[in-house]
Coordinates of C-alpha atoms and ligand atoms in Angstrom, one line a residue:
X1 CA 57.8 231.2 79.5
X2 CA 60.4 230.7 76.8
X3 CA 63.3 228.2 77.1
X4 CA 66.9 228.4 75.6
X5 CA 68.5 225.0 75.5
X6 CA 72.4 224.9 74.8
X7 CA 74.0 222.2 72.9
X8 CA 77.8 221.9 73.1
X9 CA 79.9 220.7 70.3
X10 CA 80.5 217.4 72.1
X11 CA 77.0 216.9 73.1
X12 CA 75.4 215.6 69.8
X13 CA 73.3 213.0 71.3
X14 CA 70.1 212.6 69.1
X15 CA 68.8 210.0 71.6
X16 CA 68.6 212.5 74.4
X17 CA 65.4 212.9 76.1
X18 CA 65.4 216.5 75.1
X19 CA 64.4 215.5 71.6
X20 CA 61.6 213.0 72.5
X21 CA 59.0 215.7 71.8
X22 CA 59.3 219.2 70.5
X23 CA 58.2 221.5 73.5
X24 CA 56.6 224.8 72.5
X25 CA 58.7 228.1 73.0
X26 CA 62.0 226.3 73.1
X27 CA 64.9 227.5 71.1
X28 CA 68.0 225.1 70.8
X29 CA 71.4 226.7 70.1
X30 CA 74.7 225.7 68.8
X31 CA 77.7 227.9 68.4
X32 CA 81.1 227.6 66.4
X33 CA 83.3 229.8 68.5
X34 CA 86.9 231.2 68.7
X35 CA 86.7 230.5 72.3
X36 CA 86.9 226.7 71.4
X37 CA 89.1 226.9 68.2
X38 CA 91.8 228.9 70.1
X39 CA 92.3 227.6 73.6
X40 CA 94.7 225.1 72.1
X41 CA 96.1 224.7 68.7
X42 CA 93.8 221.8 67.3
X43 CA 94.4 219.6 64.4
X44 CA 92.7 220.9 61.2
X45 CA 90.7 217.7 61.1
X46 CA 89.6 218.1 64.5
X47 CA 88.2 221.5 64.0
X48 CA 86.5 220.3 60.7
X49 CA 85.2 217.2 62.5
X50 CA 83.5 219.2 65.1
X51 CA 82.0 221.8 63.1
X52 CA 80.9 219.2 60.4
X53 CA 79.1 217.2 63.0
X54 CA 77.6 220.2 64.7
X55 CA 76.2 221.5 61.4
X56 CA 74.8 218.1 60.7
X57 CA 73.3 217.9 64.0
X58 CA 71.8 221.3 63.8
X59 CA 70.2 220.5 60.4
X60 CA 68.8 217.2 61.7
X61 CA 67.0 219.1 64.5
X62 CA 65.7 221.7 62.1
X63 CA 64.4 218.9 59.8
X64 CA 62.5 217.4 62.6
X65 CA 60.8 220.8 63.3
X66 CA 62.8 222.2 66.3
X67 CA 63.7 225.8 66.5
X68 CA 67.5 226.0 66.2
X69 CA 69.7 229.0 66.4
X70 CA 73.0 227.9 64.9
X71 CA 75.7 230.5 64.8
X72 CA 78.5 229.8 62.5
X73 CA 82.0 231.0 63.0
X74 CA 81.5 234.0 60.8
X75 CA 78.0 234.9 61.6
X76 CA 77.9 238.7 62.1
X77 CA 76.2 238.4 65.5
X78 CA 78.6 235.7 66.8
X79 CA 80.5 237.1 69.7
X80 CA 82.9 234.2 69.7
X81 CA 82.4 233.7 73.6
X82 CA 80.0 231.1 74.9
X83 CA 78.5 233.3 77.5
X84 CA 78.3 236.4 75.4
X85 CA 76.4 234.5 72.8
X86 CA 74.0 233.1 75.4
X87 CA 73.2 236.7 76.7
X88 CA 72.6 237.7 73.2
X89 CA 70.1 235.1 72.4
X90 CA 68.5 235.3 75.9
X91 CA 67.8 239.0 75.1
X92 CA 66.8 238.4 71.5
X93 CA 64.2 235.8 72.2
X94 CA 63.0 237.1 75.6
X95 CA 64.1 233.9 77.3
X96 CA 62.8 233.1 80.7
X97 CA 64.7 229.9 81.3
X98 CA 68.2 228.6 80.5
X99 CA 68.8 224.8 80.4
X100 CA 72.1 223.1 79.5
X101 CA 73.5 219.5 79.6
X102 CA 76.3 219.0 82.1
X103 CA 79.7 219.7 80.2
X104 CA 82.4 216.9 80.5
X105 CA 85.1 219.5 80.6
X106 CA 85.9 221.3 84.0
X107 CA 86.7 224.5 82.1
X108 CA 83.1 224.7 80.5
X109 CA 81.4 223.5 83.7
X110 CA 82.8 226.4 85.6
X111 CA 82.0 228.9 82.9
X112 CA 78.5 227.8 82.7
X113 CA 77.9 227.6 86.5
X114 CA 79.3 231.1 86.9
X115 CA 77.1 232.2 84.0
X116 CA 74.0 230.8 85.6
X117 CA 74.8 232.6 88.9
X118 CA 74.9 235.8 87.1
X119 CA 71.7 235.7 85.2
X120 CA 68.3 236.6 86.6
X121 CA 66.3 233.8 84.8
X122 CA 65.7 230.3 85.9
X123 CA 68.4 227.9 84.8
X124 CA 68.6 224.0 85.0
X125 CA 71.4 221.5 84.2
X126 CA 70.7 218.1 82.8
X127 CA 72.6 214.9 82.4
X128 CA 74.0 214.2 78.9
X129 CA 72.6 210.7 79.2
X130 CA 75.7 209.4 77.6
X131 CA 77.9 207.5 80.1
X132 CA 77.2 204.4 82.1
X133 CA 78.5 206.3 85.3
X134 CA 77.7 209.6 86.8
X135 CA 80.4 212.2 87.2
X136 CA 81.1 211.4 90.8
X137 CA 80.5 207.6 90.9
X138 CA 84.0 206.9 90.7
X139 CA 84.9 209.1 93.6
X140 CA 82.4 207.2 95.6
X141 CA 83.6 203.9 94.5
X142 CA 87.0 204.6 95.6
X143 CA 86.3 206.5 98.8
X144 CA 88.7 205.6 101.5
X145 CA 90.8 203.4 99.4
X146 CA 94.4 204.0 98.8
X147 CA 94.6 202.8 95.3
X148 CA 92.3 203.6 92.4
X149 CA 92.8 200.4 90.4
X150 CA 91.0 200.4 87.0
X151 CA 90.6 196.7 87.2
X152 CA 88.4 196.8 90.5
X153 CA 86.3 199.4 89.0
X154 CA 86.0 197.4 85.7
X155 CA 85.0 194.2 87.5
X156 CA 82.3 196.2 89.5
X157 CA 81.0 197.6 86.3
X158 CA 80.8 194.2 84.6
X159 CA 78.8 192.9 87.6
X160 CA 76.6 195.9 87.9
X161 CA 75.7 195.9 84.2
X162 CA 75.7 192.1 83.8
X163 CA 78.0 192.3 80.9
X164 CA 80.0 189.1 80.1
X165 CA 78.8 187.5 83.3
X166 CA 77.4 184.0 84.0
X167 CA 75.8 183.2 87.3
X168 CA 78.0 185.9 89.0
X169 CA 81.2 184.8 87.5
X170 CA 83.1 186.2 84.5
X171 CA 82.3 184.5 81.3
X172 CA 84.8 182.2 80.0
X173 CA 86.3 181.9 83.4
X174 CA 88.5 185.0 83.3
X175 CA 88.0 188.7 84.0
X176 CA 90.6 189.8 81.7
X177 CA 92.4 188.4 78.5
X178 CA 95.1 191.1 78.4
X179 CA 97.7 188.5 78.0
X180 CA 96.3 187.5 74.7
X181 CA 96.2 191.0 73.4
X182 CA 99.9 191.3 72.8
X183 CA 100.8 190.1 69.5
X184 CA 103.1 191.6 67.0
X185 CA 101.4 191.9 63.4
X186 CA 103.4 190.1 60.8
X187 CA 100.7 190.3 58.1
X188 CA 99.5 186.8 58.7
X189 CA 95.9 188.3 58.8
X190 CA 95.5 190.8 56.3
X191 CA 94.2 194.3 57.5
X192 CA 90.9 194.9 55.8
X193 CA 90.3 198.3 54.0
X194 CA 89.0 201.1 56.3
X195 CA 85.6 202.3 56.2
X196 CA 85.8 206.0 55.2
X197 CA 83.0 208.5 55.0
X198 CA 83.1 211.2 52.2
X199 CA 81.7 214.1 54.1
X200 CA 82.1 217.2 52.1
X201 CA 83.8 219.7 54.2
X202 CA 85.0 222.3 51.6
X203 CA 83.2 225.2 53.0
X204 CA 84.5 224.6 56.6
X205 CA 88.1 224.3 55.3
X206 CA 87.5 227.7 53.5
X207 CA 86.1 229.2 56.5
X208 CA 89.1 228.1 58.7
X209 CA 91.4 229.6 56.2
X210 CA 89.4 232.8 55.9
X211 CA 89.0 233.2 59.7
X212 CA 92.9 232.5 59.9
X213 CA 92.5 229.8 62.6
X214 CA 95.8 228.5 63.6
X215 CA 95.7 224.6 63.2
X216 CA 98.2 221.7 63.0
X217 CA 98.3 218.7 60.8
X218 CA 97.1 218.0 57.3
X219 CA 94.0 217.2 55.2
X220 CA 94.6 215.8 51.8
X221 CA 91.2 215.6 50.4
X222 CA 88.0 217.8 50.5
X223 CA 86.3 215.1 52.6
X224 CA 86.3 214.3 56.4
X225 CA 86.6 210.5 56.7
X226 CA 85.3 210.0 60.3
X227 CA 81.6 209.6 61.0
X228 CA 79.8 212.9 61.7
X229 CA 76.4 211.8 62.6
X230 CA 74.5 208.9 64.2
X231 CA 73.8 207.1 61.1
X232 CA 77.4 207.0 60.0
X233 CA 78.6 206.1 63.5
X234 CA 76.3 203.0 63.4
X235 CA 77.7 202.1 60.1
X236 CA 81.3 202.3 61.4
X237 CA 80.2 200.3 64.3
X238 CA 78.7 197.6 62.1
X239 CA 81.7 197.5 60.0
X240 CA 83.9 197.0 63.1
X241 CA 81.8 194.1 64.4
X242 CA 81.7 192.5 61.0
X243 CA 85.3 192.9 59.9
X244 CA 87.6 194.1 62.6
X245 CA 86.4 192.5 65.9
X246 CA 87.7 189.2 64.9
X247 CA 91.3 190.2 65.5
X248 CA 90.8 193.4 67.6
X249 CA 92.2 191.9 70.8
X250 CA 95.0 190.1 69.1
X251 CA 96.8 193.1 67.7
X252 CA 95.5 195.6 70.2
X253 CA 99.0 196.6 71.0
X254 CA 100.8 196.1 67.6
X255 CA 102.5 198.9 65.5
X256 CA 103.5 198.6 62.0
X257 CA 105.1 201.0 59.4
X258 CA 102.5 200.3 56.8
X259 CA 99.5 200.4 58.9
X260 CA 97.8 203.3 60.6
X261 CA 94.8 201.7 62.2
X262 CA 95.2 197.9 62.2
X263 CA 92.1 196.3 63.8
X264 CA 91.2 199.4 65.8
X265 CA 87.7 200.7 65.7
X266 CA 88.2 204.4 65.2
X267 CA 85.0 205.1 67.1
X268 CA 86.5 207.5 69.6
X269 CA 85.7 210.5 67.6
X270 CA 81.9 209.6 67.2
X271 CA 81.7 208.4 70.8
X272 CA 83.3 211.5 72.3
X273 CA 81.0 213.8 70.4
X274 CA 78.1 211.6 71.6
X275 CA 76.9 210.6 68.3
X276 CA 76.7 207.1 69.7
X277 CA 76.7 205.9 73.3
X278 CA 79.2 203.4 74.9
X279 CA 76.1 201.3 75.9
X280 CA 75.0 201.2 72.2
X281 CA 78.4 200.0 71.1
X282 CA 78.9 197.5 74.0
X283 CA 75.5 195.9 73.4
X284 CA 75.9 195.9 69.7
X285 CA 79.3 194.1 69.9
X286 CA 78.0 191.7 72.5
X287 CA 74.9 190.9 70.3
X288 CA 77.1 190.4 67.2
X289 CA 79.5 188.0 69.3
X290 CA 76.6 186.0 70.6
X291 CA 75.6 185.2 67.0
X292 CA 79.0 184.6 65.8
X293 CA 80.7 183.0 68.9
X294 CA 82.1 180.1 66.8
X295 CA 84.3 182.5 64.8
X296 CA 85.2 185.2 67.4
X297 CA 87.1 184.3 70.5
X298 CA 85.9 186.0 73.7
X299 CA 89.3 187.6 74.2
X300 CA 88.6 189.8 71.2
X301 CA 85.3 190.9 72.6
X302 CA 86.5 191.2 76.3
X303 CA 89.6 193.3 75.2
X304 CA 87.2 195.7 73.3
X305 CA 84.5 196.1 76.1
X306 CA 87.3 196.5 78.7
X307 CA 88.2 199.7 76.8
X308 CA 84.9 201.3 76.8
X309 CA 83.2 200.0 80.0
X310 CA 86.5 199.9 81.9
X311 CA 89.1 202.6 80.6
X312 CA 86.8 205.1 79.1
X313 CA 84.4 205.4 82.2
X314 CA 87.4 205.1 84.6
X315 CA 89.3 208.0 83.0
X316 CA 86.1 210.1 83.1
X317 CA 85.6 209.4 86.8
X318 CA 89.2 210.1 87.7
X319 CA 89.0 213.4 86.0
X320 CA 86.1 214.6 88.0
X321 CA 87.4 213.0 91.2
X322 CA 90.7 214.8 90.8
X323 CA 90.1 218.1 89.1
X324 CA 90.9 221.0 89.2
X325 CA 94.3 220.2 91.0
X326 CA 95.0 217.4 88.6
X327 CA 95.8 219.7 85.7
X328 CA 98.7 221.2 87.8
X329 CA 100.4 218.0 88.9
X330 CA 104.2 217.3 88.1
X331 CA 105.2 214.7 90.5
X332 CA 108.3 213.9 88.6
X333 CA 109.3 217.6 88.4
X334 CA 109.9 217.4 84.6
X335 CA 110.5 220.7 83.0
X336 CA 112.2 220.2 79.5
X337 CA 110.7 221.6 76.5
X338 CA 108.8 219.4 73.9
X339 CA 111.1 218.9 70.9
X340 CA 110.1 220.6 67.7
X341 CA 109.8 217.3 65.9
X342 CA 106.5 216.5 67.7
X343 CA 105.1 219.2 65.3
X344 CA 106.8 217.9 62.2
X345 CA 107.6 214.2 62.5
X346 CA 111.1 215.3 61.4
X347 CA 113.3 212.9 63.4
X348 CA 115.6 209.9 62.6
X349 CA 114.0 207.8 65.4
X350 CA 111.7 205.8 63.2
X351 CA 109.1 204.9 65.8
X352 CA 108.4 208.6 66.6
X353 CA 108.6 209.5 63.0
X354 CA 105.9 207.1 62.0
X355 CA 103.6 207.6 65.0
X356 CA 103.9 211.4 64.7
X357 CA 103.5 211.5 60.9
X358 CA 100.3 209.3 61.3
X359 CA 99.1 211.9 63.9
X360 CA 99.6 214.7 61.6
X361 CA 98.3 213.0 58.6
X362 CA 95.2 211.6 60.3
X363 CA 94.6 213.1 63.6
X364 CA 94.9 209.6 64.9
X365 CA 97.3 207.3 66.6
X366 CA 96.3 204.2 68.5
X367 CA 96.7 203.6 72.2
X368 CA 100.2 202.1 72.1
X369 CA 101.6 204.6 69.8
X370 CA 100.2 207.4 72.2
X371 CA 101.4 205.7 75.4
X372 CA 104.7 203.8 74.4
X373 CA 106.0 205.8 71.7
X374 CA 105.4 209.6 72.0
X375 CA 104.3 209.4 75.5
X376 CA 107.4 207.2 76.5
X377 CA 109.8 209.5 74.8
X378 CA 108.3 212.5 76.3
X379 CA 108.6 211.0 79.7
X380 CA 112.1 209.7 79.2
X381 CA 113.1 213.1 78.0
X382 CA 111.4 214.7 81.0
X383 CA 109.3 217.1 79.2
X384 CA 106.9 219.5 81.1
X385 CA 103.6 217.9 81.4
X386 CA 101.8 221.1 80.4
X387 CA 103.5 220.9 77.0
X388 CA 102.8 217.4 76.6
X389 CA 99.1 218.0 77.4
X390 CA 98.8 220.7 75.0
X391 CA 100.2 218.4 72.1
X392 CA 97.8 215.6 73.0
X393 CA 94.8 217.9 73.4
X394 CA 95.5 219.5 70.0
X395 CA 96.6 216.6 67.8
X396 CA 94.1 213.9 68.0
X397 CA 90.5 214.2 66.6
X398 CA 89.1 212.5 69.6
X399 CA 91.0 214.8 72.1
X400 CA 88.5 216.3 74.8
X401 CA 90.2 217.2 78.1
X402 CA 88.1 214.8 80.4
X403 CA 89.7 211.8 78.6
X404 CA 92.9 213.3 77.2
X405 CA 94.2 214.6 80.5
X406 CA 94.0 211.6 82.7
X407 CA 95.4 209.5 79.7
X408 CA 98.3 211.9 79.3
X409 CA 99.1 213.5 82.6
X410 CA 98.2 210.4 84.6
X411 CA 98.7 207.2 82.5
X412 CA 101.4 208.3 80.3
X413 CA 103.4 211.0 82.2
X414 CA 103.0 209.7 85.8
X415 CA 102.7 213.3 86.9
X416 CA 100.0 212.4 89.4
X417 CA 102.6 210.0 91.3
X418 CA 100.6 207.0 90.6
X419 CA 97.0 207.5 91.1
X420 CA 96.1 206.1 87.6
X421 CA 99.2 204.0 86.6
X422 CA 100.8 201.9 89.4
X423 CA 104.2 202.6 87.6
X424 CA 105.6 204.8 84.8
X425 CA 105.0 203.6 81.2
X426 CA 108.7 203.8 80.1
X427 CA 110.7 201.3 78.2
X428 CA 113.9 201.0 76.2
X429 CA 113.9 200.0 72.5
X430 CA 113.1 196.3 73.4
X431 CA 109.3 197.0 74.0
X432 CA 108.9 198.9 70.9
X433 CA 110.7 196.2 68.9
X434 CA 108.5 193.6 70.6
X435 CA 105.3 195.2 69.5
X436 CA 106.2 196.3 66.0
X437 CA 108.4 196.7 63.0
X438 CA 109.7 200.2 63.4
X439 CA 113.2 199.3 64.5
X440 CA 113.8 197.2 61.5
X441 CA 114.1 200.3 59.2
X442 CA 115.4 202.8 61.7
X443 CA 118.7 204.8 61.5
X444 CA 119.4 203.6 65.2
X445 CA 120.3 200.2 66.3
X446 CA 117.8 198.8 68.8
X447 CA 120.3 196.7 70.7
X448 CA 123.1 199.3 71.1
X449 CA 123.1 201.6 74.1
X450 CA 126.2 203.8 73.4
X451 CA 127.7 205.2 70.2
X452 CA 126.3 207.3 67.4
X453 CA 124.0 204.6 66.3
X454 CA 122.6 203.6 69.6
X455 CA 118.8 203.8 70.0
X456 CA 118.2 206.9 72.0
X457 CA 115.5 205.2 74.1
X458 CA 118.1 203.0 75.6
X459 CA 120.3 205.6 77.4
X460 CA 117.2 207.7 78.2
X461 CA 115.7 204.8 79.9
X462 CA 118.5 204.3 82.5
X463 CA 119.1 207.9 83.0
X464 CA 115.6 208.4 83.7
X465 CA 115.5 205.6 86.3
X466 CA 118.7 207.1 87.9
X467 CA 117.4 210.6 87.9
X468 CA 114.0 209.9 89.3
X469 CA 115.2 207.4 92.1
X470 CA 113.8 209.9 94.7
X471 CA 110.2 209.7 93.4
X472 CA 110.2 206.1 92.1
X473 CA 112.9 204.2 94.2
X474 CA 110.2 202.9 96.6
X475 CA 107.7 201.8 94.0
X476 CA 107.3 198.1 94.4
X477 CA 106.7 197.5 90.7
X478 CA 110.0 199.3 89.9
X479 CA 112.0 197.2 92.1
X480 CA 113.4 194.9 89.6
X481 CA 114.5 197.6 87.3
X482 CA 116.4 199.4 90.1
X483 CA 118.1 196.4 91.2
X484 CA 119.4 196.2 87.8
X485 CA 120.5 199.7 87.8
X486 CA 122.2 199.1 91.0
X487 CA 124.2 196.2 89.5
X488 CA 125.3 198.4 86.6
X489 CA 129.1 199.5 86.6
X490 CA 129.4 203.2 87.6
X491 CA 131.5 203.9 84.3
X492 CA 128.6 202.3 82.2
X493 CA 126.0 204.5 83.9
X494 CA 127.9 207.6 83.6
X495 CA 128.5 207.0 79.8
X496 CA 124.8 206.3 79.4
X497 CA 123.9 209.5 81.4
X498 CA 126.3 211.4 79.2
X499 CA 124.6 210.2 76.1
X500 CA 121.1 210.8 77.6
X501 CA 122.0 214.4 78.4
X502 CA 123.1 215.0 74.8
X503 CA 119.6 213.8 73.6
X504 CA 117.8 215.7 76.3
X505 CA 119.6 219.0 75.4
X506 CA 119.2 218.6 71.7
X507 CA 116.5 216.1 70.8
X508 CA 115.9 217.6 67.4
X509 CA 119.5 216.4 66.3
X510 CA 118.4 212.8 66.8
Ligands
FAD1 C1 98.7 209.7 76.1 C2 97.3 209.1 75.6 C3 96.3 210.2 75.3 C4 95.1 209.8 74.9 N1 94.1 210.7 74.6 C5 92.9 210.4 74.2 C6 91.9 211.3 73.9 O1 92.2 212.6 74.0 N2 90.7 211.0 73.6 C7 90.3 209.7 73.6 O2 89.2 209.3 73.3 N3 91.2 208.6 73.9 C8 92.5 208.9 74.3 N4 93.6 208.1 74.6 C9 92.9 206.7 74.6 C10 93.2 205.9 73.3 O3 94.5 206.0 72.8 C11 92.1 206.2 72.2 O4 90.8 206.3 72.9 C12 92.1 205.3 71.1 O5 93.4 205.3 70.5 C13 91.0 205.8 70.0 O6 91.2 205.0 68.8 P1 90.0 203.9 68.5 O7 88.6 204.5 68.5 O8 90.3 203.2 67.3 O9 90.2 203.0 69.7 P2 90.1 201.3 69.9 O10 91.4 200.7 70.2 O11 89.2 200.7 68.9 O12 89.3 201.2 71.3 C14 87.9 201.4 71.5 C15 87.5 202.6 72.3 O13 88.0 202.2 73.7 C16 88.1 203.5 74.3 N5 89.4 203.6 74.9 C17 90.5 202.8 74.7 N6 91.5 203.1 75.4 C18 91.0 204.2 76.3 C19 91.7 205.0 77.2 N7 92.9 204.7 77.7 N8 90.9 205.9 77.7 C20 89.7 206.1 77.3 N9 89.1 205.4 76.5 C21 89.7 204.5 75.9 C22 87.9 204.6 73.2 O14 86.8 205.3 73.4 C23 88.1 203.8 71.9 O15 87.3 204.4 70.8 C24 94.6 208.4 75.0 C25 95.7 207.5 75.3 C26 96.9 207.8 75.6 C27 97.9 206.8 76.1
SF4_2 S1 115.7 201.7 67.2 FE1 115.0 203.1 68.8 S2 114.4 204.9 67.9 FE2 114.7 203.3 66.2 S3 112.4 202.7 66.0 FE3 113.6 201.3 67.5 S4 113.0 202.1 69.4 FE4 112.6 203.6 68.0

């Protein structure tokens, strides 16, 4: 009996029970493949980050005495296809059993189950032992319910895992401190320097160039700054607890021209590759807070835990509950093309310029930039969700479909008609101004609705409400906005719609 165990690029969990001992006759395999580099155009730092972390993990296993077959992208025998590589190794090593960890992406899950049905050796799938929940838990939780509210799921998770609970009640008396998480950052609390890792990636960069892999974004040093192994992920987490947690919640939604990361953790890349588990993160943050409770308010901690125990697990559950139909939904019938400036940052709209430039430079934007700037504009300009998805899936180092898709198509673009968000996340300039300083140095005037200098978000907003009345008019949470729209003079509305059409038809001129 000889076993082949597959490790996918986002399954780098060194604490998995597969590595508790070193079973005889077992070969572990990792592949760098065109299949994965080419299904969407990725940010250069994303491709580099995945390969660097995979190489580090493969080496870590070898150092511990495991038998590892690591196929680099330019390895002569690499077929560039997952299943062909597996067939090759099965034959080469006379494998009698194939084992894999359940992929988080539907696409890979299908590919591997079809493969297993096609081979005449034993096969077995294992859990990744990463998430708090199983794939189908959320589907069960919401069975028979009309709404899939994250808050209900989150409260259940808090109770189930006894997190921030005292005698069955939420610690501090509140489930949710969201209202204290909405401050604008005005430099009153200096942003600490960021923790960077100097992982040498020169050979991977050269490989990407040599193999002519199409990428987006930039890389301005020969190092990759995100954590690429468990040790570094733990260091990043320690830094977050000691330096950033204290104001995480306060400025969670803030945006600033001089700041890319503010008090955000930058842990999503490490977590999505499974270098570190959500439980590990939540437990560490809670322990740290228990020891430093006099300095750190519960609102910072709850705000952070809600993102991981709540939103992250919820998005994964929704993905598995709603795929494969989910990826085809377009409830608002949006069909415009994504403006070219999404790929260059070349626009006079300062909020978009800043958020897109950050994304191109760092493979990163925080939640509110993704939701209320790039996502907001795409929705108001009625861009086809397929194109919006492709952009989000490519540009962020942490973008893996199970988490990108429900966030983009659901939460941000409302393409599911309200399964994830109860109303579309759209706003005029007022919200963007409330949460940041982008408007202060913008070519456009945030207050004006009409005229050359009027902020494009303002006319787009009213035009969107008017055009989507059929789909949104009955939405209870939109009632107030529709009553304002109804009170608007016909002439004013038609002028706003005219300006919105100019923007929609030629977004790259704005
Ligand atoms: C349109 C859109 C697309 C997004 N695409 C992705 C994606 O491809 N990959 C991804 O990991 N996150 C995605 N998010 C969620 C969120 O923006 C990122 O997780 C976060 O910005 C990562 O930075 P951070 O680690 O500094 O997060 P922090 O602000 O420090 O938050 C801590 C952690 O909470 C988790 N988290 C926070 N919000 C969410 C959320 N909405 N869904 C799932 N997890 C969350 C992340 O794991 C994150 O690392 C998206 C959000 C939007 C609105
Ligand atoms: S004025 Fe409008 S376009 Fe300019 S930064 Fe503000 S919201 Fe963005």
